[in-house]
């Protein structure tokens, strides 16, 4: 049994190595060029040091920030009067809505209290005395 398993393993390895060698023979030159390109790219990325890449990224972000900072400040200045104008319009509206809703909330509160009292009375009537 052991010898048959070893024989099957040897045959499988032989078939696998033969198929790999067939695949290697059939690869076109373009695939070799692409593989070489990616291998060179990986080697280049390995050679780049992390601090150097971090410095480049930091410089890029600072440059972008310097470029967009004036636009952001200008936009904030333009939105400032708009936000104060909206606040001035909303305050009276909120006060009006609150004044209209206050009587309704009081009415709902009294109805809920009455309902709870009714339920408490009915529950006492249903439950046996203790």
mmCIF file of C-alpha atoms in Angstrom:
data_model
loop_
_atom_site.group_PDB
_atom_site.id
_atom_site.type_symbol
_atom_site.label_atom_id
_atom_site.label_comp_id
_atom_site.label_asym_id
_atom_site.label_seq_id
_atom_site.Cartn_x
_atom_site.Cartn_y
_atom_site.Cartn_z
ATOM 1 C CA UNK A 1 0.000 0.000 0.000
ATOM 2 C CA UNK A 2 2.795 2.414 0.899
ATOM 3 C CA UNK A 3 4.637 1.635 -2.325
ATOM 4 C CA UNK A 4 1.537 2.282 -4.436
ATOM 5 C CA UNK A 5 1.004 5.681 -2.780
ATOM 6 C CA UNK A 6 4.628 6.588 -3.403
ATOM 7 C CA UNK A 7 4.314 5.434 -7.023
ATOM 8 C CA UNK A 8 1.163 7.542 -7.530
ATOM 9 C CA UNK A 9 2.931 10.563 -6.006
ATOM 10 C CA UNK A 10 5.946 10.119 -8.311
ATOM 11 C CA UNK A 11 3.689 9.824 -11.380
ATOM 12 C CA UNK A 12 1.722 12.916 -10.362
ATOM 13 C CA UNK A 13 4.913 14.907 -9.890
ATOM 14 C CA UNK A 14 6.215 13.766 -13.262
ATOM 15 C CA UNK A 15 2.987 14.750 -15.013
ATOM 16 C CA UNK A 16 2.991 18.126 -13.262
ATOM 17 C CA UNK A 17 6.570 18.922 -14.149
ATOM 18 C CA UNK A 18 5.985 17.873 -17.779
ATOM 19 C CA UNK A 19 2.912 20.133 -18.070
ATOM 20 C CA UNK A 20 4.843 23.050 -16.554
ATOM 21 C CA UNK A 21 7.632 22.590 -19.050
ATOM 22 C CA UNK A 22 5.069 22.529 -21.896
ATOM 23 C CA UNK A 23 3.516 25.759 -20.636
ATOM 24 C CA UNK A 24 6.928 27.402 -20.393
ATOM 25 C CA UNK A 25 7.735 26.462 -23.965
ATOM 26 C CA UNK A 26 4.475 27.971 -25.259
ATOM 27 C CA UNK A 27 4.694 31.407 -23.600
ATOM 28 C CA UNK A 28 5.007 34.140 -26.178
ATOM 29 C CA UNK A 29 7.612 36.851 -25.984
ATOM 30 C CA UNK A 30 4.976 39.450 -25.055
ATOM 31 C CA UNK A 31 4.150 37.622 -21.852
ATOM 32 C CA UNK A 32 7.813 37.513 -20.992
ATOM 33 C CA UNK A 33 8.041 41.273 -21.571
ATOM 34 C CA UNK A 34 5.008 41.903 -19.367
ATOM 35 C CA UNK A 35 6.401 39.671 -16.634
ATOM 36 C CA UNK A 36 9.751 41.486 -16.832
ATOM 37 C CA UNK A 37 7.985 44.879 -16.651
ATOM 38 C CA UNK A 38 6.127 43.907 -13.486
ATOM 39 C CA UNK A 39 9.216 42.371 -11.966
ATOM 40 C CA UNK A 40 11.146 45.599 -12.642
ATOM 41 C CA UNK A 41 8.277 47.588 -11.127
ATOM 42 C CA UNK A 42 8.332 45.448 -7.980
ATOM 43 C CA UNK A 43 12.107 45.813 -7.727
ATOM 44 C CA UNK A 44 11.845 49.595 -8.114
ATOM 45 C CA UNK A 45 9.164 49.814 -5.427
ATOM 46 C CA UNK A 46 11.301 47.725 -3.105
ATOM 47 C CA UNK A 47 14.230 50.087 -3.638
ATOM 48 C CA UNK A 48 12.199 53.208 -2.793
ATOM 49 C CA UNK A 49 12.605 53.950 0.867
ATOM 50 C CA UNK A 50 9.531 54.568 2.997
ATOM 51 C CA UNK A 51 10.655 57.962 4.399
ATOM 52 C CA UNK A 52 11.309 59.238 0.884
ATOM 53 C CA UNK A 53 7.835 58.190 -0.242
ATOM 54 C CA UNK A 54 6.277 59.715 2.876
ATOM 55 C CA UNK A 55 8.078 63.005 2.227
ATOM 56 C CA UNK A 56 6.813 63.053 -1.356
ATOM 57 C CA UNK A 57 3.267 62.392 -0.217
ATOM 58 C CA UNK A 58 3.495 65.089 2.459
ATOM 59 C CA UNK A 59 4.817 67.599 -0.071
ATOM 60 C CA UNK A 60 1.976 66.748 -2.461
ATOM 61 C CA UNK A 61 -0.658 67.244 0.260
ATOM 62 C CA UNK A 62 0.861 70.543 1.343
ATOM 63 C CA UNK A 63 0.913 71.738 -2.258
ATOM 64 C CA UNK A 64 -2.731 70.737 -2.703
ATOM 65 C CA UNK A 65 -3.678 72.447 0.557
ATOM 66 C CA UNK A 66 -1.926 75.648 -0.522
ATOM 67 C CA UNK A 67 -3.748 75.494 -3.829
ATOM 68 C CA UNK A 68 -7.243 74.995 -2.359
ATOM 69 C CA UNK A 69 -6.973 77.107 0.811
ATOM 70 C CA UNK A 70 -7.851 80.436 -0.905
ATOM 71 C CA UNK A 71 -10.896 78.879 -2.561
ATOM 72 C CA UNK A 72 -12.119 77.442 0.748
ATOM 73 C CA UNK A 73 -11.707 80.764 2.546
ATOM 74 C CA UNK A 74 -13.542 82.604 -0.237
ATOM 75 C CA UNK A 75 -16.393 80.081 -0.098
ATOM 76 C CA UNK A 76 -16.653 80.433 3.682
ATOM 77 C CA UNK A 77 -16.864 84.215 3.357
ATOM 78 C CA UNK A 78 -19.639 83.875 0.779
ATOM 79 C CA UNK A 79 -21.624 81.432 2.952
ATOM 80 C CA UNK A 80 -21.346 83.443 6.181
ATOM 81 C CA UNK A 81 -24.120 85.990 5.352
ATOM 82 C CA UNK A 82 -26.306 83.212 4.015
ATOM 83 C CA UNK A 83 -26.107 81.198 7.238
ATOM 84 C CA UNK A 84 -26.927 84.197 9.434
ATOM 85 C CA UNK A 85 -29.828 85.089 7.131
ATOM 86 C CA UNK A 86 -31.229 81.560 7.415
ATOM 87 C CA UNK A 87 -30.902 81.656 11.198
ATOM 88 C CA UNK A 88 -32.836 84.944 11.342
ATOM 89 C CA UNK A 89 -35.635 83.412 9.268
ATOM 90 C CA UNK A 90 -35.840 80.159 11.217
ATOM 91 C CA UNK A 91 -36.004 81.619 14.738
ATOM 92 C CA UNK A 92 -39.461 83.285 14.312
ATOM 93 C CA UNK A 93 -40.760 80.249 12.449
ATOM 94 C CA UNK A 94 -39.619 77.920 15.237
ATOM 95 C CA UNK A 95 -41.236 80.143 17.870
ATOM 96 C CA UNK A 96 -44.501 80.168 15.905
ATOM 97 C CA UNK A 97 -44.544 76.407 15.514
ATOM 98 C CA UNK A 98 -43.762 75.940 19.196
ATOM 99 C CA UNK A 99 -46.642 78.267 20.149
ATOM 100 C CA UNK A 100 -49.051 76.337 17.920
ATOM 101 C CA UNK A 101 -47.937 72.901 19.130
ATOM 102 C CA UNK A 102 -47.899 73.683 22.873
ATOM 103 C CA UNK A 103 -51.719 73.404 23.356
ATOM 104 C CA UNK A 104 -51.775 70.169 21.408
ATOM 105 C CA UNK A 105 -49.031 68.615 23.532
ATOM 106 C CA UNK A 106 -50.895 69.602 26.693
ATOM 107 C CA UNK A 107 -54.078 68.020 25.356
ATOM 108 C CA UNK A 108 -52.259 64.805 24.389
ATOM 109 C CA UNK A 109 -50.629 64.678 27.821
ATOM 110 C CA UNK A 110 -53.983 64.932 29.605
ATOM 111 C CA UNK A 111 -55.480 62.226 27.362
ATOM 112 C CA UNK A 112 -52.558 59.886 28.054
ATOM 113 C CA UNK A 113 -52.828 60.517 31.800
ATOM 114 C CA UNK A 114 -56.586 59.815 31.714
ATOM 115 C CA UNK A 115 -56.014 56.627 29.750
ATOM 116 C CA UNK A 116 -53.375 55.413 32.214
ATOM 117 C CA UNK A 117 -55.717 56.134 35.156
ATOM 118 C CA UNK A 118 -58.505 54.198 33.416
ATOM 119 C CA UNK A 119 -56.178 51.240 32.765
ATOM 120 C CA UNK A 120 -54.977 51.263 36.372
ATOM 121 C CA UNK A 121 -58.583 51.218 37.656
ATOM 122 C CA UNK A 122 -59.622 48.386 35.325
ATOM 123 C CA UNK A 123 -56.497 46.392 36.233
ATOM 124 C CA UNK A 124 -57.300 46.756 39.948
ATOM 125 C CA UNK A 125 -60.827 45.569 39.271
ATOM 126 C CA UNK A 126 -59.642 42.502 37.351
ATOM 127 C CA UNK A 127 -56.859 41.407 39.712
ATOM 128 C CA UNK A 128 -57.841 39.605 42.913
ATOM 129 C CA UNK A 129 -57.255 41.522 46.125
ATOM 130 C CA UNK A 130 -54.018 40.771 47.915
#
